[in-house]
Short mmCIF file of N, CA and C in Angstrom, two decimals:
data_model
loop_
_atom_site.label_atom_id
_atom_site.label_comp_id
_atom_site.label_asym_id
_atom_site.label_seq_id
_atom_site.Cartn_x
_atom_site.Cartn_y
_atom_site.Cartn_z
N MET O 1 67.24 18.36 29.84
CA MET O 1 66.44 17.93 31.30
C MET O 1 65.18 17.47 30.76
N ALA O 2 64.71 17.47 29.80
CA ALA O 2 63.67 17.08 28.68
C ALA O 2 64.33 15.37 28.25
N ASP O 3 65.33 15.90 27.30
CA ASP O 3 65.96 14.98 26.93
C ASP O 3 66.20 13.93 27.94
N GLU O 4 66.74 14.39 29.30
CA GLU O 4 67.01 13.24 30.38
C GLU O 4 65.52 12.60 30.73
N ASN O 5 64.81 13.22 31.05
CA ASN O 5 63.67 12.91 31.14
C ASN O 5 62.83 11.21 30.58
N GLU O 6 62.96 11.91 29.05
CA GLU O 6 62.57 10.89 27.85
C GLU O 6 63.23 9.58 28.20
N GLU O 7 64.70 9.78 28.37
CA GLU O 7 65.67 8.63 28.48
C GLU O 7 65.31 7.75 29.84
N GLN O 8 65.07 8.45 30.70
CA GLN O 8 64.51 7.45 32.17
C GLN O 8 63.37 7.07 31.63
N GLN O 9 62.65 7.50 31.24
CA GLN O 9 60.79 6.61 30.89
C GLN O 9 61.40 5.55 29.92
N GLU O 10 62.14 5.86 28.47
CA GLU O 10 62.46 4.66 28.01
C GLU O 10 62.90 3.40 28.55
N GLN O 11 64.07 3.67 29.28
CA GLN O 11 64.78 2.99 30.11
C GLN O 11 63.67 1.96 31.07
N GLN O 12 62.83 3.08 31.77
CA GLN O 12 61.77 2.28 32.94
C GLN O 12 60.73 1.48 32.00
N ALA O 13 60.54 1.81 30.68
CA ALA O 13 59.38 0.76 29.92
C ALA O 13 59.94 -0.29 29.36
N ASP O 14 61.62 0.17 29.06
CA ASP O 14 61.87 -1.18 28.63
C ASP O 14 62.09 -1.93 29.68
N GLY O 15 62.85 -2.06 30.87
CA GLY O 15 62.90 -2.45 32.22
C GLY O 15 61.57 -3.28 32.63
N GLY O 16 60.34 -2.68 32.50
CA GLY O 16 59.27 -3.07 33.09
C GLY O 16 58.92 -4.35 31.89
N ALA O 17 59.08 -3.74 30.35
CA ALA O 17 59.05 -5.41 29.57
C ALA O 17 60.01 -6.04 29.25
N LYS O 18 61.07 -6.27 29.93
CA LYS O 18 61.80 -7.09 30.31
C LYS O 18 61.50 -8.04 31.24
N LYS O 19 60.86 -7.17 32.65
CA LYS O 19 60.61 -7.71 33.72
C LYS O 19 59.35 -8.56 33.44
N LYS O 20 58.19 -8.03 32.56
CA LYS O 20 56.88 -8.74 32.05
C LYS O 20 57.49 -9.94 31.54
N LYS O 21 58.36 -10.09 30.50
CA LYS O 21 59.10 -11.12 29.72
C LYS O 21 59.93 -12.42 30.73
N LEU O 22 60.53 -11.79 31.35
CA LEU O 22 60.97 -12.89 32.61
C LEU O 22 60.23 -13.75 33.47
N LEU O 23 59.39 -12.62 33.81
CA LEU O 23 57.98 -13.21 34.91
C LEU O 23 57.09 -14.35 33.80
N LEU O 24 56.94 -14.18 32.66
CA LEU O 24 56.42 -14.81 31.62
C LEU O 24 56.75 -16.08 31.53
N PHE O 25 58.39 -15.85 30.78
CA PHE O 25 58.81 -17.03 30.49
C PHE O 25 59.14 -17.88 31.98
N GLY O 26 58.99 -17.14 32.94
CA GLY O 26 59.29 -18.44 34.32
C GLY O 26 58.35 -18.54 34.69
N GLY O 27 57.01 -18.23 34.62
CA GLY O 27 55.53 -19.36 34.88
C GLY O 27 55.63 -20.43 33.61
N LEU O 28 56.15 -20.09 32.41
CA LEU O 28 56.10 -20.99 31.62
C LEU O 28 56.75 -21.97 31.91
N GLY O 29 58.05 -21.66 32.28
CA GLY O 29 59.22 -22.61 32.43
C GLY O 29 58.26 -23.96 33.88
N ALA O 30 58.02 -22.98 34.78
CA ALA O 30 57.39 -23.59 36.07
C ALA O 30 56.59 -24.70 35.59
N GLY O 31 55.15 -24.32 34.93
CA GLY O 31 54.37 -24.78 33.93
C GLY O 31 55.30 -26.14 33.66
N VAL O 32 56.08 -26.00 32.75
CA VAL O 32 56.09 -27.06 32.07
C VAL O 32 57.08 -28.30 32.67
N ILE O 33 57.29 -27.68 33.82
CA ILE O 33 58.08 -28.46 35.02
C ILE O 33 57.23 -29.32 35.87
N ILE O 34 56.32 -28.59 36.21
CA ILE O 34 55.16 -29.62 37.14
C ILE O 34 54.59 -30.07 35.93
N ILE O 35 53.96 -30.11 34.67
CA ILE O 35 53.79 -31.20 33.91
C ILE O 35 54.63 -32.51 33.43
N ILE O 36 55.75 -31.97 33.52
CA ILE O 36 56.68 -33.14 33.19
C ILE O 36 56.76 -34.27 34.52
N ALA O 37 56.68 -33.53 35.27
CA ALA O 37 56.86 -34.18 36.79
C ALA O 37 55.53 -34.82 37.06
N VAL O 38 54.49 -34.74 37.09
CA VAL O 38 53.33 -34.88 37.30
C VAL O 38 53.26 -36.04 35.91
N VAL O 39 53.35 -36.10 34.76
CA VAL O 39 53.69 -37.34 34.01
C VAL O 39 54.49 -38.68 34.13
N VAL O 40 55.75 -38.14 34.69
CA VAL O 40 56.74 -38.91 35.17
C VAL O 40 56.19 -39.91 36.61
N TRP O 41 55.54 -38.94 37.47
CA TRP O 41 55.23 -40.21 38.67
C TRP O 41 53.97 -40.66 38.30
N LEU O 42 53.36 -40.72 37.24
CA LEU O 42 51.91 -41.24 36.65
C LEU O 42 52.78 -42.26 36.46
N PHE O 43 53.34 -42.29 35.18
CA PHE O 43 53.74 -43.41 34.75
C PHE O 43 54.97 -44.28 35.48
N THR O 44 55.46 -43.72 36.45
CA THR O 44 56.56 -44.42 37.00
C THR O 44 55.25 -45.03 38.15
N GLY O 45 54.56 -44.60 38.65
CA GLY O 45 53.51 -45.24 39.57
C GLY O 45 52.93 -46.29 38.85
N ASP O 46 52.33 -46.07 37.82
CA ASP O 46 51.85 -47.55 36.99
C ASP O 46 52.59 -48.60 36.53
N GLY O 47 53.85 -48.39 36.39
CA GLY O 47 54.54 -49.24 36.25
C GLY O 47 55.61 -50.46 37.45
N TYR O 48 55.39 -49.27 38.36
CA TYR O 48 55.38 -50.30 39.10
C TYR O 48 54.60 -51.36 39.82
N THR O 49 53.13 -50.67 40.01
CA THR O 49 52.45 -51.60 40.38
C THR O 49 52.34 -52.65 39.38
N THR O 50 52.67 -52.36 37.89
CA THR O 50 52.28 -53.36 37.19
C THR O 50 53.19 -54.38 37.77
N ALA O 51 54.39 -53.91 37.94
CA ALA O 51 55.52 -55.00 37.81
C ALA O 51 55.24 -56.08 38.94
N LYS O 52 55.05 -55.03 40.19
CA LYS O 52 54.63 -55.88 41.45
C LYS O 52 53.47 -57.08 41.13
N ALA O 53 52.36 -56.55 40.92
CA ALA O 53 51.52 -57.50 40.15
C ALA O 53 51.76 -58.23 39.39
N THR O 54 52.41 -58.65 38.42
CA THR O 54 53.01 -59.20 37.52
C THR O 54 53.76 -60.17 38.44
N ASP O 55 54.82 -60.11 39.03
CA ASP O 55 55.55 -60.53 39.97
C ASP O 55 55.21 -61.66 40.63
N SER O 56 53.69 -61.08 41.31
CA SER O 56 53.09 -61.73 42.30
C SER O 56 52.62 -63.08 41.82
N SER O 57 51.65 -62.85 40.30
CA SER O 57 50.93 -63.66 39.73
C SER O 57 51.85 -64.70 38.88
N ASN O 58 53.36 -64.19 38.67
CA ASN O 58 54.10 -65.38 38.27
C ASN O 58 54.52 -66.17 39.19
N SER O 59 54.57 -66.14 40.60
CA SER O 59 55.27 -66.70 41.65
C SER O 59 54.05 -67.54 42.15
N SER O 60 52.73 -67.23 42.05
CA SER O 60 51.61 -67.85 42.49
C SER O 60 51.21 -69.15 40.91
N ASN O 61 51.49 -68.42 39.73
CA ASN O 61 51.56 -69.75 38.70
C ASN O 61 52.63 -70.51 38.65
N VAL O 62 54.07 -70.53 39.80
CA VAL O 62 54.81 -71.50 39.43
C VAL O 62 54.46 -72.55 40.63
N VAL O 63 54.19 -72.12 41.95
CA VAL O 63 53.36 -72.61 42.58
C VAL O 63 52.13 -73.73 42.40
N GLU O 64 51.08 -73.28 41.94
CA GLU O 64 50.02 -73.99 41.07
C GLU O 64 49.97 -74.61 39.96
N ALA O 65 50.98 -74.79 39.47
CA ALA O 65 50.97 -74.88 37.93
C ALA O 65 51.15 -76.49 37.52
N ASP O 66 51.81 -77.11 39.06
CA ASP O 66 51.89 -78.48 38.92
C ASP O 66 50.75 -79.37 39.91
N THR O 67 49.87 -78.62 40.36
CA THR O 67 48.90 -79.19 41.25
C THR O 67 48.08 -79.27 40.37
N SER O 68 47.01 -78.40 39.28
CA SER O 68 45.93 -78.76 38.45
C SER O 68 45.90 -78.11 37.10
N GLU O 69 45.16 -78.66 36.52
CA GLU O 69 44.76 -77.34 35.62
C GLU O 69 43.48 -77.17 35.38
N ALA O 70 43.03 -76.98 36.55
CA ALA O 70 42.01 -75.47 36.77
C ALA O 70 42.38 -73.92 36.47
N PRO O 71 42.09 -73.11 36.05
CA PRO O 71 42.62 -71.87 36.58
C PRO O 71 43.01 -71.55 37.33
N GLN O 72 44.48 -70.81 37.41
CA GLN O 72 44.95 -70.28 38.61
C GLN O 72 44.38 -69.11 39.21
N VAL O 73 44.82 -68.76 40.23
CA VAL O 73 44.16 -67.48 40.89
C VAL O 73 44.91 -66.28 40.38
N GLY O 74 46.28 -66.43 39.80
CA GLY O 74 47.12 -65.42 39.60
C GLY O 74 47.04 -65.18 38.03
N ASN O 75 46.17 -65.89 37.37
CA ASN O 75 46.48 -65.55 35.54
C ASN O 75 44.68 -64.88 35.75
N ALA O 76 44.58 -63.65 36.21
CA ALA O 76 43.12 -63.01 35.51
C ALA O 76 43.47 -61.70 34.68
N LEU O 77 42.95 -62.12 33.78
CA LEU O 77 42.88 -61.25 32.91
C LEU O 77 41.71 -60.04 32.36
N TYR O 78 41.80 -58.89 31.86
CA TYR O 78 40.87 -58.14 31.54
C TYR O 78 40.62 -57.86 30.13
N VAL O 79 39.34 -57.81 29.53
CA VAL O 79 38.84 -57.42 27.72
C VAL O 79 37.83 -56.36 28.31
N GLY O 80 38.25 -55.38 27.99
CA GLY O 80 37.63 -54.17 28.04
C GLY O 80 36.28 -53.94 26.43
N MET O 81 35.42 -53.61 26.87
CA MET O 81 34.54 -53.47 25.95
C MET O 81 35.13 -51.94 25.14
N PRO O 82 35.06 -52.53 23.81
CA PRO O 82 35.88 -50.99 22.68
C PRO O 82 34.95 -49.62 23.34
N ARG O 83 33.53 -49.77 23.03
CA ARG O 83 32.93 -48.64 23.87
C ARG O 83 31.78 -49.03 24.95
N PRO O 84 31.39 -47.81 25.40
CA PRO O 84 30.83 -47.74 26.21
C PRO O 84 29.21 -48.04 25.89
N PHE O 85 28.49 -48.95 26.85
CA PHE O 85 26.97 -49.53 26.50
C PHE O 85 25.94 -47.74 27.22
N VAL O 86 25.31 -47.60 26.20
CA VAL O 86 24.21 -46.59 25.90
C VAL O 86 22.83 -47.33 26.02
N PHE O 87 21.95 -46.87 26.60
CA PHE O 87 20.84 -47.13 26.26
C PHE O 87 19.68 -46.48 27.28
N ILE O 88 18.17 -46.92 26.90
CA ILE O 88 17.41 -45.64 27.70
C ILE O 88 16.45 -46.37 28.45
N VAL O 89 16.14 -46.68 29.53
CA VAL O 89 15.24 -47.11 30.27
C VAL O 89 14.21 -46.82 30.87
N PRO O 90 13.30 -47.22 31.18
CA PRO O 90 11.95 -46.52 31.61
C PRO O 90 12.11 -46.36 33.07
N GLY O 91 11.21 -45.25 33.69
CA GLY O 91 11.66 -44.64 34.92
C GLY O 91 10.23 -44.55 35.27
N ASP O 92 9.95 -43.92 36.75
CA ASP O 92 8.64 -43.44 37.25
C ASP O 92 8.09 -42.22 36.69
N ALA O 93 8.94 -41.40 36.52
CA ALA O 93 7.88 -40.27 35.85
C ALA O 93 8.93 -40.26 34.20
N ARG O 94 9.94 -40.34 34.10
CA ARG O 94 10.26 -40.52 32.57
C ARG O 94 11.07 -41.31 32.26
N GLU O 95 11.78 -41.38 30.91
CA GLU O 95 12.69 -42.54 30.66
C GLU O 95 14.29 -42.09 31.05
N ARG O 96 14.79 -42.37 31.25
CA ARG O 96 16.14 -42.68 31.70
C ARG O 96 17.31 -42.54 30.60
N THR O 97 18.18 -42.29 30.02
CA THR O 97 19.43 -42.69 29.64
C THR O 97 20.61 -42.86 30.61
N VAL O 98 20.88 -44.74 30.26
CA VAL O 98 22.00 -44.71 31.18
C VAL O 98 23.22 -45.27 30.13
N GLN O 99 24.71 -45.13 30.73
CA GLN O 99 25.84 -45.39 30.29
C GLN O 99 26.51 -46.39 30.97
N ILE O 100 26.71 -47.42 30.58
CA ILE O 100 27.53 -48.22 31.48
C ILE O 100 29.14 -48.50 30.62
N LYS O 101 30.02 -48.36 31.14
CA LYS O 101 31.49 -49.22 30.85
C LYS O 101 31.86 -50.39 31.70
N VAL O 102 31.99 -51.54 30.86
CA VAL O 102 32.14 -53.12 30.99
C VAL O 102 33.59 -53.23 30.96
N GLN O 103 34.01 -54.08 31.56
CA GLN O 103 35.34 -54.88 31.63
C GLN O 103 34.95 -56.46 31.90
N LEU O 104 35.62 -57.26 31.10
CA LEU O 104 35.40 -58.41 31.37
C LEU O 104 36.48 -59.16 32.00
N MET O 105 36.24 -60.16 33.03
CA MET O 105 37.48 -60.86 33.42
C MET O 105 37.14 -62.06 32.95
N VAL O 106 38.81 -62.58 32.41
CA VAL O 106 38.99 -63.99 31.66
C VAL O 106 40.04 -64.56 32.29
N ARG O 107 40.01 -65.64 32.25
CA ARG O 107 41.33 -66.66 33.01
C ARG O 107 42.21 -67.27 31.89
N GLY O 108 43.15 -66.67 31.77
CA GLY O 108 44.23 -67.41 30.69
C GLY O 108 44.54 -66.69 29.14
N GLU O 109 45.45 -66.30 28.93
CA GLU O 109 45.48 -66.01 27.52
C GLU O 109 44.50 -66.57 25.91
N ASP O 110 44.35 -67.60 26.27
CA ASP O 110 43.67 -68.40 25.43
C ASP O 110 42.03 -67.88 25.29
N ASN O 111 41.61 -67.82 26.51
CA ASN O 111 40.29 -67.30 27.00
C ASN O 111 40.19 -65.67 26.52
N GLU O 112 41.12 -65.10 27.09
CA GLU O 112 41.49 -63.47 26.36
C GLU O 112 41.46 -63.74 24.86
N GLU O 113 42.21 -64.26 24.33
CA GLU O 113 41.89 -64.31 22.65
C GLU O 113 40.58 -64.64 22.29
N LEU O 114 40.10 -65.86 22.98
CA LEU O 114 38.75 -66.06 22.04
C LEU O 114 37.60 -64.86 22.59
N THR O 115 37.66 -64.67 23.85
CA THR O 115 36.85 -63.64 23.98
C THR O 115 36.84 -62.12 23.24
N LYS O 116 37.99 -61.51 22.62
CA LYS O 116 38.05 -60.66 21.87
C LYS O 116 37.83 -60.85 20.46
N ARG O 117 37.83 -62.18 20.18
CA ARG O 117 36.88 -62.40 18.88
C ARG O 117 35.50 -62.67 18.92
N HIS O 118 35.16 -62.61 20.02
CA HIS O 118 33.47 -62.99 20.25
C HIS O 118 32.94 -61.55 20.68
N ILE O 119 33.58 -60.48 20.62
CA ILE O 119 33.29 -58.97 20.87
C ILE O 119 31.60 -58.34 20.30
N PRO O 120 31.60 -58.70 18.77
CA PRO O 120 30.66 -58.52 18.77
C PRO O 120 29.04 -59.17 19.53
N LEU O 121 29.19 -60.34 19.50
CA LEU O 121 28.21 -61.29 20.15
C LEU O 121 28.23 -61.06 21.30
N ILE O 122 29.11 -60.52 22.45
CA ILE O 122 29.25 -60.18 23.93
C ILE O 122 28.66 -58.86 23.51
N GLU O 123 28.68 -57.49 22.97
CA GLU O 123 28.28 -56.39 22.89
C GLU O 123 26.49 -56.69 22.62
N GLY O 124 26.49 -57.53 21.94
CA GLY O 124 24.67 -57.92 21.19
C GLY O 124 24.12 -58.27 22.92
N THR O 125 24.68 -58.96 23.29
CA THR O 125 24.03 -59.90 24.84
C THR O 125 24.24 -58.77 25.55
N LEU O 126 24.90 -58.15 26.20
CA LEU O 126 25.04 -56.88 27.02
C LEU O 126 24.12 -56.53 27.17
N HIS O 127 23.75 -55.58 25.96
CA HIS O 127 23.04 -54.47 25.38
C HIS O 127 21.69 -54.90 25.69
N GLN O 128 21.30 -55.91 25.34
CA GLN O 128 19.94 -56.87 25.37
C GLN O 128 19.70 -57.18 26.71
N VAL O 129 20.68 -57.56 27.77
CA VAL O 129 20.21 -57.12 28.91
C VAL O 129 20.14 -56.14 29.88
N PHE O 130 20.87 -54.98 29.48
CA PHE O 130 21.06 -53.94 30.04
C PHE O 130 20.03 -52.81 29.25
N SER O 131 19.31 -53.38 28.33
CA SER O 131 18.11 -52.47 28.04
C SER O 131 16.88 -53.28 28.57
N SER O 132 16.83 -54.16 29.05
CA SER O 132 15.37 -55.20 29.71
C SER O 132 15.42 -54.32 31.27
N SER O 133 16.38 -53.49 31.99
CA SER O 133 16.48 -53.11 33.13
C SER O 133 15.45 -51.94 33.18
N THR O 134 15.20 -51.33 34.53
CA THR O 134 14.43 -50.23 34.54
C THR O 134 15.50 -49.30 35.86
N ALA O 135 14.88 -48.07 35.46
CA ALA O 135 15.59 -47.24 36.19
C ALA O 135 15.71 -47.33 37.87
N GLU O 136 14.58 -47.84 38.23
CA GLU O 136 14.62 -48.05 39.59
C GLU O 136 15.34 -49.47 40.03
N GLU O 137 15.44 -49.94 39.28
CA GLU O 137 16.75 -51.46 39.54
C GLU O 137 17.86 -50.74 39.49
N LEU O 138 18.17 -49.55 38.74
CA LEU O 138 19.59 -49.38 38.57
C LEU O 138 20.09 -48.35 39.84
N LYS O 139 18.79 -47.68 40.57
CA LYS O 139 19.22 -46.86 41.57
C LYS O 139 19.49 -47.33 42.85
N THR O 140 19.68 -48.69 42.69
CA THR O 140 19.93 -49.22 44.21
C THR O 140 21.42 -49.93 43.95
N ALA O 141 22.00 -50.35 44.95
CA ALA O 141 23.19 -51.33 44.99
C ALA O 141 22.58 -52.79 44.69
N ASN O 142 22.12 -53.30 45.01
CA ASN O 142 21.12 -54.56 44.92
C ASN O 142 20.58 -54.64 43.57
N GLY O 143 20.06 -53.85 42.92
CA GLY O 143 19.91 -53.74 41.38
C GLY O 143 21.11 -53.75 40.22
N LYS O 144 21.66 -53.26 40.69
CA LYS O 144 22.93 -53.23 40.01
C LYS O 144 23.78 -54.34 40.06
N GLU O 145 23.81 -55.13 41.60
CA GLU O 145 24.29 -56.36 41.41
C GLU O 145 23.61 -57.32 41.06
N LYS O 146 22.47 -57.45 40.43
CA LYS O 146 21.66 -58.37 40.00
C LYS O 146 21.18 -58.46 38.50
N LEU O 147 21.45 -57.10 38.27
CA LEU O 147 21.85 -56.83 36.70
C LEU O 147 23.21 -57.66 35.91
N ARG O 148 24.31 -57.16 36.95
CA ARG O 148 25.49 -57.55 36.58
C ARG O 148 25.57 -59.10 36.98
N GLU O 149 24.89 -59.83 37.84
CA GLU O 149 24.78 -61.50 37.37
C GLU O 149 23.84 -61.78 36.41
N LEU O 150 23.12 -61.24 35.79
CA LEU O 150 22.02 -61.48 35.19
C LEU O 150 22.73 -61.64 33.72
N ALA O 151 23.63 -60.54 33.43
CA ALA O 151 24.51 -60.08 32.60
C ALA O 151 25.70 -61.35 32.65
N LEU O 152 26.18 -61.80 33.11
CA LEU O 152 27.15 -62.56 33.42
C LEU O 152 26.33 -64.36 32.91
N ARG O 153 25.37 -64.51 33.26
CA ARG O 153 24.63 -65.99 33.00
C ARG O 153 24.26 -65.91 31.89
N GLU O 154 23.71 -64.72 30.97
CA GLU O 154 23.63 -64.56 29.55
C GLU O 154 24.83 -64.60 28.88
N LEU O 155 25.48 -64.01 29.20
CA LEU O 155 26.94 -63.85 28.54
C LEU O 155 27.57 -65.05 28.33
N GLN O 156 27.70 -66.09 30.00
CA GLN O 156 28.17 -67.55 29.51
C GLN O 156 27.12 -68.34 28.46
N SER O 157 25.91 -68.41 28.78
CA SER O 157 25.09 -69.22 27.89
C SER O 157 25.45 -68.76 26.32
N ALA O 158 25.52 -67.67 26.27
CA ALA O 158 25.41 -67.18 24.64
C ALA O 158 27.27 -67.70 24.16
N LEU O 159 27.97 -67.70 24.95
CA LEU O 159 29.54 -67.70 24.41
C LEU O 159 29.68 -69.50 24.70
N THR O 160 28.87 -70.15 25.20
CA THR O 160 28.93 -71.84 25.54
C THR O 160 28.25 -72.03 24.36
N LYS O 161 27.15 -71.77 23.55
CA LYS O 161 26.88 -71.72 22.45
C LYS O 161 27.82 -71.90 21.21
N VAL O 162 28.82 -70.51 21.79
CA VAL O 162 29.47 -70.48 20.31
C VAL O 162 30.47 -70.72 20.45
N ALA O 163 31.25 -70.30 21.56
CA ALA O 163 32.87 -71.17 21.64
C ALA O 163 32.95 -72.62 22.46
N GLY O 164 31.93 -73.16 22.87
CA GLY O 164 32.22 -74.50 23.50
C GLY O 164 32.38 -74.09 25.29
N LYS O 165 32.59 -72.78 25.68
CA LYS O 165 32.93 -72.57 26.62
C LYS O 165 32.27 -71.24 27.14
N GLY O 166 32.10 -70.87 28.44
CA GLY O 166 31.93 -69.61 28.84
C GLY O 166 32.85 -68.37 28.74
N LEU O 167 33.99 -68.96 28.81
CA LEU O 167 35.41 -67.99 28.84
C LEU O 167 35.03 -66.65 29.81
N VAL O 168 34.03 -66.12 30.27
CA VAL O 168 34.00 -64.70 31.14
C VAL O 168 33.80 -65.04 32.36
N GLU O 169 34.51 -64.98 33.67
CA GLU O 169 34.19 -65.01 34.74
C GLU O 169 33.29 -64.05 35.60
N GLN O 170 33.94 -62.92 34.89
CA GLN O 170 32.96 -61.84 35.84
C GLN O 170 32.65 -60.83 34.71
N VAL O 171 31.68 -60.16 35.06
CA VAL O 171 31.34 -58.96 34.27
C VAL O 171 31.34 -58.03 35.48
N LEU O 172 32.45 -56.65 35.47
CA LEU O 172 32.66 -55.68 35.94
C LEU O 172 32.23 -54.51 35.51
N PHE O 173 31.67 -53.58 36.19
CA PHE O 173 30.94 -52.16 35.81
C PHE O 173 31.90 -51.39 36.26
N THR O 174 32.27 -50.65 35.13
CA THR O 174 34.04 -49.76 35.83
C THR O 174 33.21 -48.37 35.73
N SER O 175 31.91 -48.35 35.05
CA SER O 175 31.48 -46.93 35.08
C SER O 175 30.30 -46.80 35.23
N MET O 176 29.22 -46.16 35.78
CA MET O 176 27.96 -46.21 35.31
C MET O 176 27.06 -44.69 35.52
N VAL O 177 26.87 -44.37 34.47
CA VAL O 177 26.11 -42.79 34.57
C VAL O 177 24.54 -42.74 34.20
N MET O 178 23.64 -42.46 35.01
CA MET O 178 22.23 -42.41 35.09
C MET O 178 21.72 -41.02 34.60
N GLN O 179 21.23 -40.56 33.88
CA GLN O 179 20.77 -39.08 33.78
C GLN O 179 19.22 -39.40 33.55
#
């Protein structure tokens, strides 16, 4: 009798361990499947959007290529700064630390390459412009817009002196954090 009870307890313990292992592997398997599905969805979504944008820009280039040598609407390219700009600005009660991530919009692959070649000049100019602002200016949408316009003017001026043309059409703030 005692031997039978011990055997039943061992079988129940083995069955419980097997159930735990089965649940663990099942949960891990489901988690992996979910992660794979999300990754595939993200890559598929981005590929579709990029392909669609490329197709529409190519069709507009074909139409406008014969009309003039001015930059076409569909050939905007974006040059990202290699690192965010971090600087300190004066505020009412205390100084504040600001971080701004910037992308530059240029027209054409030639301007993109020239812009990439002049990244140190661009970074220096933008850092000088950004650090001359105040926390009060950066708190308002109007102040941010003025800073963006000032950055564009200064950047085009500096690039014109070095490269012979402004190269950059827009300065875009992709992220701004103030602490």
